[in-house]
Tab-separated table of C-alpha atoms and ligand atoms in Angstrom:
chain	number	residue	atom	x	y	z
A	1	MET	CA	-67.959	-37.640	42.805
A	2	THR	CA	-68.557	-38.591	46.432
A	3	ASP	CA	-66.097	-37.622	49.153
A	4	GLU	CA	-65.056	-41.260	49.384
A	5	GLN	CA	-64.362	-41.435	45.637
A	6	TYR	CA	-62.362	-38.201	45.871
A	7	TYR	CA	-60.097	-39.624	48.583
A	8	THR	CA	-59.605	-42.836	46.615
A	9	LEU	CA	-58.757	-40.766	43.525
A	10	ILE	CA	-56.147	-38.543	45.176
A	11	HIS	CA	-54.343	-41.243	47.155
A	12	PRO	CA	-51.826	-42.294	44.449
A	13	TYR	CA	-51.341	-38.626	43.419
A	14	GLN	CA	-50.378	-37.827	47.017
A	15	ASP	CA	-47.860	-40.700	46.947
A	16	ALA	CA	-46.421	-39.548	43.615
A	17	MET	CA	-46.127	-35.973	44.899
A	18	ASN	CA	-44.382	-37.082	48.098
A	19	LEU	CA	-41.848	-39.036	46.060
A	20	ILE	CA	-41.004	-35.972	43.945
A	21	LEU	CA	-40.826	-33.735	47.039
A	22	THR	CA	-38.260	-36.067	48.598
A	23	ARG	CA	-36.197	-36.149	45.416
A	24	LEU	CA	-36.245	-32.354	45.180
A	25	LYS	CA	-35.033	-32.064	48.777
A	26	ILE	CA	-32.167	-34.441	48.051
A	27	LEU	CA	-31.246	-32.499	44.897
A	28	ASN	CA	-31.350	-29.267	46.874
A	29	HIS	CA	-28.534	-30.258	49.176
A	30	THR	CA	-26.518	-32.192	46.627
A	31	ALA	CA	-26.863	-29.942	43.555
A	32	TYR	CA	-23.766	-27.855	44.177
A	33	GLU	CA	-20.512	-28.720	45.905
A	34	ASN	CA	-20.866	-25.785	48.270
A	35	GLU	CA	-23.948	-26.390	50.434
A	36	ASP	CA	-24.175	-22.656	51.178
A	37	PHE	CA	-25.541	-22.167	47.657
A	38	GLN	CA	-28.594	-24.372	47.722
A	39	PRO	CA	-30.644	-23.779	44.554
A	40	ILE	CA	-34.098	-23.915	46.177
A	41	HIS	CA	-35.487	-21.019	48.181
A	42	SER	CA	-38.792	-22.709	49.074
A	43	ILE	CA	-41.276	-25.332	47.956
A	44	THR	CA	-45.050	-25.402	48.206
A	45	ASN	CA	-47.368	-28.188	47.170
A	46	ARG	CA	-51.048	-28.978	46.996
A	47	ILE	CA	-53.556	-31.594	45.962
A	48	LYS	CA	-56.376	-30.080	43.956
A	49	GLU	CA	-59.544	-29.811	46.014
A	50	LYS	CA	-62.664	-31.760	45.074
A	51	GLU	CA	-64.604	-28.668	44.067
A	52	SER	CA	-61.746	-27.359	41.975
A	53	ILE	CA	-61.398	-30.734	40.197
A	54	GLU	CA	-65.124	-30.770	39.433
A	55	ASN	CA	-65.143	-27.177	38.179
A	56	LYS	CA	-62.266	-27.867	35.809
A	57	LEU	CA	-63.962	-31.013	34.459
A	58	VAL	CA	-67.172	-29.060	33.840
A	59	LYS	CA	-65.135	-26.415	31.981
A	60	LYS	CA	-63.632	-29.166	29.850
A	61	ARG	CA	-67.166	-30.445	29.130
A	62	VAL	CA	-66.527	-33.950	30.449
A	63	SER	CA	-68.178	-35.795	33.326
A	64	THR	CA	-67.139	-35.257	36.945
A	65	SER	CA	-66.390	-38.957	37.455
A	66	MET	CA	-63.172	-40.309	38.984
A	67	GLN	CA	-62.293	-41.832	35.630
A	68	ASP	CA	-62.595	-38.544	33.735
A	69	ALA	CA	-60.617	-36.724	36.430
A	70	LYS	CA	-57.825	-39.253	35.907
A	71	SER	CA	-58.054	-39.049	32.113
A	72	PHE	CA	-58.369	-35.290	31.633
A	73	LEU	CA	-56.489	-33.621	34.503
A	74	GLN	CA	-52.730	-33.536	34.845
A	75	ASP	CA	-52.526	-31.078	37.702
A	76	ILE	CA	-54.268	-32.967	40.511
A	77	ALA	CA	-50.859	-33.033	42.225
A	78	GLY	CA	-48.944	-29.759	42.013
A	79	ILE	CA	-45.577	-28.599	43.310
A	80	ARG	CA	-44.133	-25.084	43.077
A	81	VAL	CA	-40.366	-24.840	43.414
A	82	ILE	CA	-39.005	-21.353	44.049
A	83	CYS	CA	-35.339	-20.978	43.123
A	84	PHE	CA	-32.940	-18.067	43.358
A	85	PHE	CA	-31.760	-17.876	39.755
A	86	GLU	CA	-32.715	-19.182	36.333
A	87	LYS	CA	-29.546	-21.285	36.248
A	88	ASP	CA	-30.777	-23.111	39.381
A	89	ILE	CA	-33.996	-24.035	37.566
A	90	ARG	CA	-32.084	-25.336	34.537
A	91	HIS	CA	-29.800	-27.377	36.762
A	92	LEU	CA	-32.620	-28.938	38.821
A	93	VAL	CA	-34.704	-29.771	35.753
A	94	GLU	CA	-31.715	-31.419	34.113
A	95	CYS	CA	-31.032	-33.493	37.257
A	96	LEU	CA	-34.668	-34.542	37.609
A	97	LYS	CA	-34.860	-35.570	33.944
A	98	LYS	CA	-31.827	-37.819	34.447
A	99	GLN	CA	-33.740	-39.903	37.018
A	100	SER	CA	-34.474	-42.830	34.777
A	101	ASP	CA	-37.653	-44.080	36.456
A	102	LEU	CA	-39.427	-40.751	35.835
A	103	ILE	CA	-40.964	-39.731	32.504
A	104	VAL	CA	-41.645	-36.266	31.095
A	105	ILE	CA	-45.292	-36.036	30.040
A	106	LYS	CA	-45.383	-32.344	29.081
A	107	GLU	CA	-43.080	-29.368	29.266
A	108	LYS	CA	-43.717	-25.629	28.884
A	109	ASP	CA	-40.802	-23.228	28.989
A	110	TYR	CA	-42.340	-19.820	29.671
A	111	ILE	CA	-38.870	-18.573	30.614
A	112	THR	CA	-37.389	-18.857	27.130
A	113	ALA	CA	-40.751	-17.814	25.690
A	114	PRO	CA	-42.737	-15.737	28.239
A	115	LYS	CA	-46.527	-15.520	27.860
A	116	PRO	CA	-47.791	-12.322	26.136
A	117	ASN	CA	-48.767	-10.859	29.541
A	118	GLY	CA	-45.171	-11.260	30.826
A	119	TYR	CA	-45.701	-14.494	32.826
A	120	ARG	CA	-42.439	-16.404	33.253
A	121	SER	CA	-42.080	-19.898	34.714
A	122	TYR	CA	-40.968	-23.368	33.737
A	123	HIS	CA	-43.734	-25.985	33.862
A	124	VAL	CA	-43.163	-29.684	33.602
A	125	ILE	CA	-45.523	-32.596	34.142
A	126	ILE	CA	-43.584	-35.587	35.411
A	127	GLY	CA	-44.938	-39.141	35.328
A	128	VAL	CA	-44.125	-40.972	38.568
A	129	PRO	CA	-44.324	-44.779	38.627
A	130	ILE	CA	-46.578	-46.118	41.375
A	131	TYR	CA	-46.247	-49.849	41.911
A	132	TYR	CA	-49.106	-52.066	43.021
A	133	MET	CA	-49.156	-55.756	43.946
A	134	ASP	CA	-49.960	-56.596	40.336
A	135	GLY	CA	-48.501	-53.820	38.219
A	136	MET	CA	-47.403	-50.226	37.765
A	137	GLU	CA	-49.008	-47.001	36.619
A	138	TYR	CA	-47.579	-43.522	35.988
A	139	TYR	CA	-49.229	-40.658	37.873
A	140	PRO	CA	-48.710	-37.064	36.708
A	141	VAL	CA	-47.285	-34.393	39.019
A	142	GLU	CA	-47.195	-30.797	37.768
A	143	ILE	CA	-44.071	-28.938	38.831
A	144	GLN	CA	-43.796	-25.183	38.355
A	145	PHE	CA	-40.244	-23.900	38.654
A	146	ARG	CA	-39.939	-20.166	39.244
A	147	THR	CA	-37.336	-17.808	40.598
A	148	ILE	CA	-38.262	-15.535	43.515
A	149	SER	CA	-38.748	-12.643	41.112
A	150	MET	CA	-40.934	-14.684	38.726
A	151	ASP	CA	-43.029	-15.812	41.703
A	152	PHE	CA	-43.395	-12.267	43.007
A	153	TRP	CA	-44.677	-11.153	39.610
A	154	ALA	CA	-47.030	-14.151	39.192
A	155	ALA	CA	-48.491	-13.767	42.691
A	156	MET	CA	-49.229	-10.070	42.065
A	157	GLU	CA	-50.644	-10.739	38.615
A	158	HIS	CA	-52.868	-13.483	39.996
A	159	ARG	CA	-54.069	-11.263	42.822
A	160	ILE	CA	-54.690	-8.172	40.687
A	161	CYS	CA	-55.668	-9.458	37.241
A	162	TYR	CA	-57.286	-12.837	37.843
A	163	LYS	CA	-61.045	-12.591	37.256
A	164	ASN	CA	-60.763	-8.802	37.397
A	165	GLN	CA	-61.733	-6.347	34.706
A	166	PRO	CA	-60.231	-3.082	35.908
A	167	PHE	CA	-61.193	0.187	34.214
A	168	ASN	CA	-57.593	1.026	33.280
A	169	GLU	CA	-56.875	-2.397	31.815
A	170	LEU	CA	-54.510	-1.367	29.021
A	171	GLU	CA	-52.332	0.736	31.308
A	172	MET	CA	-52.139	-2.108	33.808
A	173	LYS	CA	-51.269	-4.693	31.166
A	174	ASN	CA	-48.421	-2.533	29.944
A	175	ALA	CA	-47.176	-2.046	33.494
A	176	PHE	CA	-47.128	-5.800	34.150
A	177	LEU	CA	-45.269	-6.451	30.929
A	178	GLN	CA	-42.721	-3.800	31.793
A	179	TYR	CA	-42.305	-5.029	35.386
A	180	SER	CA	-41.694	-8.559	34.110
A	181	GLU	CA	-38.723	-7.267	32.103
A	182	ILE	CA	-37.441	-5.088	34.952
A	183	LEU	CA	-37.568	-8.014	37.374
A	184	GLU	CA	-35.656	-10.186	34.924
A	185	LYS	CA	-32.941	-7.530	34.688
A	186	MET	CA	-32.776	-7.159	38.475
A	187	GLU	CA	-32.447	-10.891	38.936
A	188	LYS	CA	-29.683	-11.123	36.319
A	189	SER	CA	-27.697	-8.388	38.047
A	190	PHE	CA	-28.101	-10.107	41.438
A	191	GLU	CA	-26.804	-13.233	39.739
A	192	VAL	CA	-23.647	-11.438	38.633
A	193	TYR	CA	-23.012	-10.295	42.230
A	194	SER	CA	-23.696	-13.793	43.519
A	195	GLU	CA	-21.162	-15.292	41.128
A	196	ASN	CA	-18.559	-12.828	42.369
A	197	CYS	CA	-19.209	-14.037	45.942
A	198	SER	CA	-18.632	-17.723	45.327
B	201	GTP	P1	-54.437	-25.031	33.084
B	201	GTP	O1	-55.695	-25.558	32.488
B	201	GTP	O2	-54.673	-23.863	34.027
B	201	GTP	O3	-53.616	-26.111	33.738
B	201	GTP	O4	-53.615	-24.401	31.886
B	201	GTP	P2	-52.610	-25.105	30.873
B	201	GTP	O5	-52.894	-26.537	30.758
B	201	GTP	O6	-52.549	-24.287	29.614
B	201	GTP	O7	-51.260	-25.027	31.672
B	201	GTP	P3	-50.175	-23.893	31.877
B	201	GTP	O8	-48.942	-24.684	32.083
B	201	GTP	O9	-50.149	-22.850	30.819
B	201	GTP	O10	-50.628	-23.171	33.230
B	201	GTP	C1	-50.867	-23.893	34.380
B	201	GTP	C2	-50.695	-23.062	35.647
B	201	GTP	O11	-49.658	-22.094	35.517
B	201	GTP	C3	-51.898	-22.240	36.057
B	201	GTP	O12	-52.827	-23.018	36.775
B	201	GTP	C4	-51.258	-21.154	36.920
B	201	GTP	O13	-50.915	-21.665	38.202
B	201	GTP	C5	-49.967	-20.879	36.185
B	201	GTP	N1	-50.099	-19.809	35.194
B	201	GTP	C6	-50.168	-19.950	33.849
B	201	GTP	N2	-50.279	-18.769	33.239
B	201	GTP	C7	-50.295	-17.814	34.213
B	201	GTP	C8	-50.399	-16.390	34.198
B	201	GTP	O14	-50.530	-15.731	33.164
B	201	GTP	N3	-50.365	-15.745	35.407
B	201	GTP	C9	-50.236	-16.428	36.574
B	201	GTP	N4	-50.218	-15.722	37.709
B	201	GTP	N5	-50.135	-17.780	36.619
B	201	GTP	C10	-50.178	-18.470	35.457
B	202	MG	MG1	-53.392	-25.969	36.076
């Protein structure tokens, strides 16, 4: 894939991502009656870099053409939404799903069913309609919804475990699993206090 092809490829993904970012911002200040309790703590977003797209295609044993990138990757556009509580995630996802021009391509609820390592997050791939002069096409945007505590855990796990084979692996795995549960409990108790405030 040449640089020029890469920029042509990502253009509609950038547009689709911007549309979702705007909708999330609107939901953030309209989700609850009291604007002091906005559900979103922060949002980050990225377009997958050329090298990272090519590496993933190689891993999938397909060609590194623009066409295969479009066919085999659903995370070229990615948004991470950090909320305060799990209930905020549920509320935002419900609101987003009600937007009738968007489609849900794939959903993974690692909050109801955490991964064996303790990873918790809600992943959804949304199809965003992009209109051209002569038609329309859905472009996928991956959204990861996490609470602050889920994001803290995932950032540490990524930093410490990703591509690492530490000598005390079993001990570390157990610690991460335990911390995931502790963080969930902490968050739930903060939620109780927060409900008593409002
Ligand atoms: P990918 O090929 O990576 O997209 O995996 P997938 O198609 O099985 O998607 P999944 O929804 O399971 O994971 C996608 C993304 O979620 C990853 O790229 C990470 O950003 C994040 N993620 C998934 N599992 C973990 C995990 O165990 N730890 C951390 N830190 N992040 C994870
Ligand atoms: Mg991914």
